[in-house]
C-alpha positions as a printed Julia matrix, in Angstrom:
217×3 Matrix{Float64}:
   0.0     0.0     0.0
   1.3     3.43   -0.94
   0.62    6.72    0.79
  -0.52    9.82   -1.08
  -1.1    13.43   -0.22
  -3.57   15.2    -2.51
  -3.66   19.0    -2.28
  -6.6    20.76   -3.9
 -10.0    19.09   -3.99
 -11.65   20.53   -7.06
 -13.06   18.09   -9.6
  -9.63   16.85  -10.68
  -8.11   16.55   -7.21
 -11.19   14.94   -5.7
 -11.31   12.39   -8.52
  -7.62   11.52   -8.1
  -7.93   11.21   -4.31
 -11.04    9.05   -4.51
  -9.63    6.7    -7.14
  -6.33    6.3    -5.3
  -8.26    5.25   -2.21
 -10.45    2.84   -4.22
  -7.23    1.25   -5.49
  -6.23    0.43   -1.92
  -3.88    3.29   -1.1
  -3.8     5.5     1.98
  -4.82    9.03    1.01
  -4.68   12.3     2.92
  -6.71   14.93    1.08
  -6.44   18.62    1.9
  -7.84   21.94    0.76
  -8.34   25.43    2.14
 -12.09   25.19    1.51
 -13.91   23.31    4.24
 -16.89   22.39    2.04
 -14.6    20.61   -0.44
 -12.86   18.77    2.39
 -16.18   17.63    3.84
 -17.32   16.39    0.43
 -14.12   14.38   -0.04
 -13.86   13.01    3.51
 -16.1     9.92    3.04
 -14.04    8.8     0.05
 -10.48    9.06    1.41
  -8.49    7.85    4.41
  -8.12   11.28    5.99
  -9.19   14.8     4.99
  -8.07   18.08    6.51
  -8.78   21.76    6.0
  -5.35   23.38    5.77
  -3.25   25.77    3.7
  -0.41   24.02    1.88
   1.2    27.37    1.08
   2.39   27.42    4.69
   5.46   25.18    5.05
   4.82   24.8     8.8
   1.44   23.22    8.05
   3.08   20.74    5.71
   5.84   20.02    8.19
   3.25   19.3    10.9
   1.59   16.8     8.56
   4.94   15.03    8.07
   4.6    15.29    4.31
   8.08   13.88    3.68
   6.77   10.49    4.8
   4.32   10.24    1.89
   5.3     8.25   -1.18
   3.84   10.9    -3.47
   2.16   14.29   -3.27
  -0.32   15.44   -5.91
  -0.7    19.2    -6.31
  -4.11   19.6    -7.93
  -4.25   23.37   -7.45
  -4.25   24.22  -11.13
  -5.93   27.59  -11.42
  -3.27   29.8    -9.83
   0.34   29.48  -10.99
   1.68   31.26   -7.91
  -0.13   29.04   -5.42
   0.71   25.74   -7.11
   4.34   26.82   -7.59
   4.69   27.8    -3.93
   3.11   24.54   -2.75
   5.34   22.51   -5.06
   8.43   24.35   -3.83
   7.42   23.75   -0.21
   6.95   20.05   -0.8
  10.3    19.61   -2.52
  12.13   21.6     0.15
  10.53   19.43    2.84
  11.84   16.31    1.14
   8.79   14.79   -0.53
  10.14   12.07   -2.78
   7.75   12.53   -5.7
   5.59   15.54   -6.51
   3.04   15.38   -9.33
   1.38   18.65  -10.33
  -1.59   19.72  -12.4
  -0.93   22.56  -14.86
  -3.49   24.84  -16.44
  -1.33   25.98  -19.37
   1.99   25.33  -21.1
   3.54   28.28  -19.24
   2.31   26.85  -15.96
   3.86   23.49  -16.83
   7.24   25.1   -17.56
   7.21   26.95  -14.24
   6.44   23.79  -12.28
   9.11   21.81  -14.09
  11.69   24.54  -13.41
  11.08   24.43   -9.65
  11.42   20.66   -9.42
   8.06   18.98  -10.03
   8.75   15.34  -10.83
   5.82   15.12  -13.2
   3.42   17.72  -14.57
   0.07   16.73  -16.04
  -2.03   18.95  -18.27
  -5.4    17.12  -18.21
  -7.25   19.31  -20.7
  -4.38   19.19  -23.2
  -3.83   15.45  -22.81
  -7.52   14.62  -23.08
  -7.79   16.9   -26.09
  -4.94   15.06  -27.8
  -6.51   11.69  -27.07
  -9.91   12.79  -28.35
  -8.36   14.3   -31.5
  -6.59   11.03  -32.29
  -9.78    9.07  -31.76
 -11.83   11.42  -33.95
  -9.29   11.83  -36.75
  -9.05    8.15  -37.61
 -11.7     5.48  -37.42
  -8.86    2.95  -37.29
  -7.55    4.02  -33.89
  -9.18    1.89  -31.18
  -7.19    3.07  -28.18
  -4.48    5.66  -27.64
  -1.94    6.37  -24.88
   0.33    9.39  -25.21
   3.85    8.69  -23.92
   5.33   12.04  -24.9
   4.78   14.84  -27.39
   6.13   12.57  -30.14
   5.48    8.96  -29.1
   2.42    6.87  -28.29
   1.03    3.41  -27.8
  -1.89    2.8   -30.15
  -4.23   -0.09  -30.95
  -4.74   -0.41  -34.7
  -6.52   -3.05  -36.82
  -4.04   -5.08  -38.88
  -3.5    -3.35  -42.27
  -4.86   -5.41  -45.15
  -1.43   -5.78  -46.72
  -0.09   -7.4   -43.54
  -2.78  -10.09  -43.3
  -1.36  -13.61  -43.61
   2.21  -12.5   -42.98
   4.37  -12.94  -39.89
   5.76  -10.01  -37.94
   9.22  -11.08  -39.08
   8.2   -11.16  -42.75
   6.73   -7.67  -42.51
   9.91   -6.51  -40.72
   7.76   -4.12  -38.73
  10.51   -2.48  -36.7
  12.89   -1.77  -39.56
  10.36   -1.11  -42.32
   7.9     0.98  -40.33
   9.81    2.2   -37.27
   7.4     0.81  -34.64
   7.31   -2.16  -32.28
   4.37   -4.56  -32.01
   4.14   -5.01  -28.24
   0.88   -6.97  -28.11
  -1.94   -8.5   -30.17
  -5.65   -8.91  -29.64
  -6.44  -12.08  -31.56
  -9.51  -13.22  -33.48
 -13.2   -12.85  -32.66
 -12.64  -13.41  -28.93
  -9.88  -10.77  -28.89
  -7.54  -12.88  -26.78
  -4.65  -10.71  -25.58
  -1.11  -11.83  -26.49
   1.77   -9.93  -24.86
   5.06   -9.53  -26.77
   4.21  -11.73  -29.77
   7.22  -13.34  -31.41
   8.42  -12.77  -34.93
   6.7   -15.97  -36.08
   3.24  -14.68  -35.14
   1.06  -14.6   -38.26
  -1.35  -11.68  -38.46
  -5.0   -12.33  -39.28
  -7.72  -10.03  -40.59
  -9.55   -9.81  -37.26
  -6.42   -9.14  -35.22
  -5.66   -5.82  -33.57
  -2.02   -4.82  -33.13
  -0.77   -2.72  -30.24
   2.14   -0.67  -31.52
   4.63    1.59  -29.78
   6.51    4.26  -31.7
   6.74    7.81  -32.94
   3.4     9.35  -33.87
   4.57   10.03  -37.43
   5.36    6.33  -37.95
   2.1     5.17  -36.37
   0.19    7.6   -38.58
   1.88    6.08  -41.64
   0.7     2.6   -40.65
  -2.87    3.83  -40.25
  -2.82    4.93  -43.9
  -1.78    1.52  -45.27
């Protein structure tokens, strides 16, 4: 079981705190607004009304003992930056922050945030990929340039093995899994001898430009 501190209990923060607790983790949720704390309290391990901008408050909560802190205060760059700085200076091992803009993300990264998420941007990217191609079944963004995508097997690959197609060298992607046949049985790390069928779905990892090229085959 891991321990998490979630600061900021708006829609994003409350959702993260609740889901972390559902997954079996210990979660301390905090916010300056008592009504938000009361709403979150039944769904987390502990909930407190406190101001994370005050380092003494964080020190009293022994924040350095948490495995991860999530700063979900996304609306105010100054507040989230100050909270992030406090957490890092107090020795929190991992700090994950929500950003409201690209500028906000850069600020948080500069002051030491271990990971910065931009939910609106990331969800927008995922939706755009889903809408732009009827062939994309599922999409996970790894970076600004790389993704993991589920794609139906291109017609020209049907009946051939992964080795015959020479997927990695010819197309610049790796086939990391297959969903096979009508029952969509999942096969992790298929070997080069795996023959692709019309009803198969390939899970590929690679640069977006290379994945896009496969979708057009």
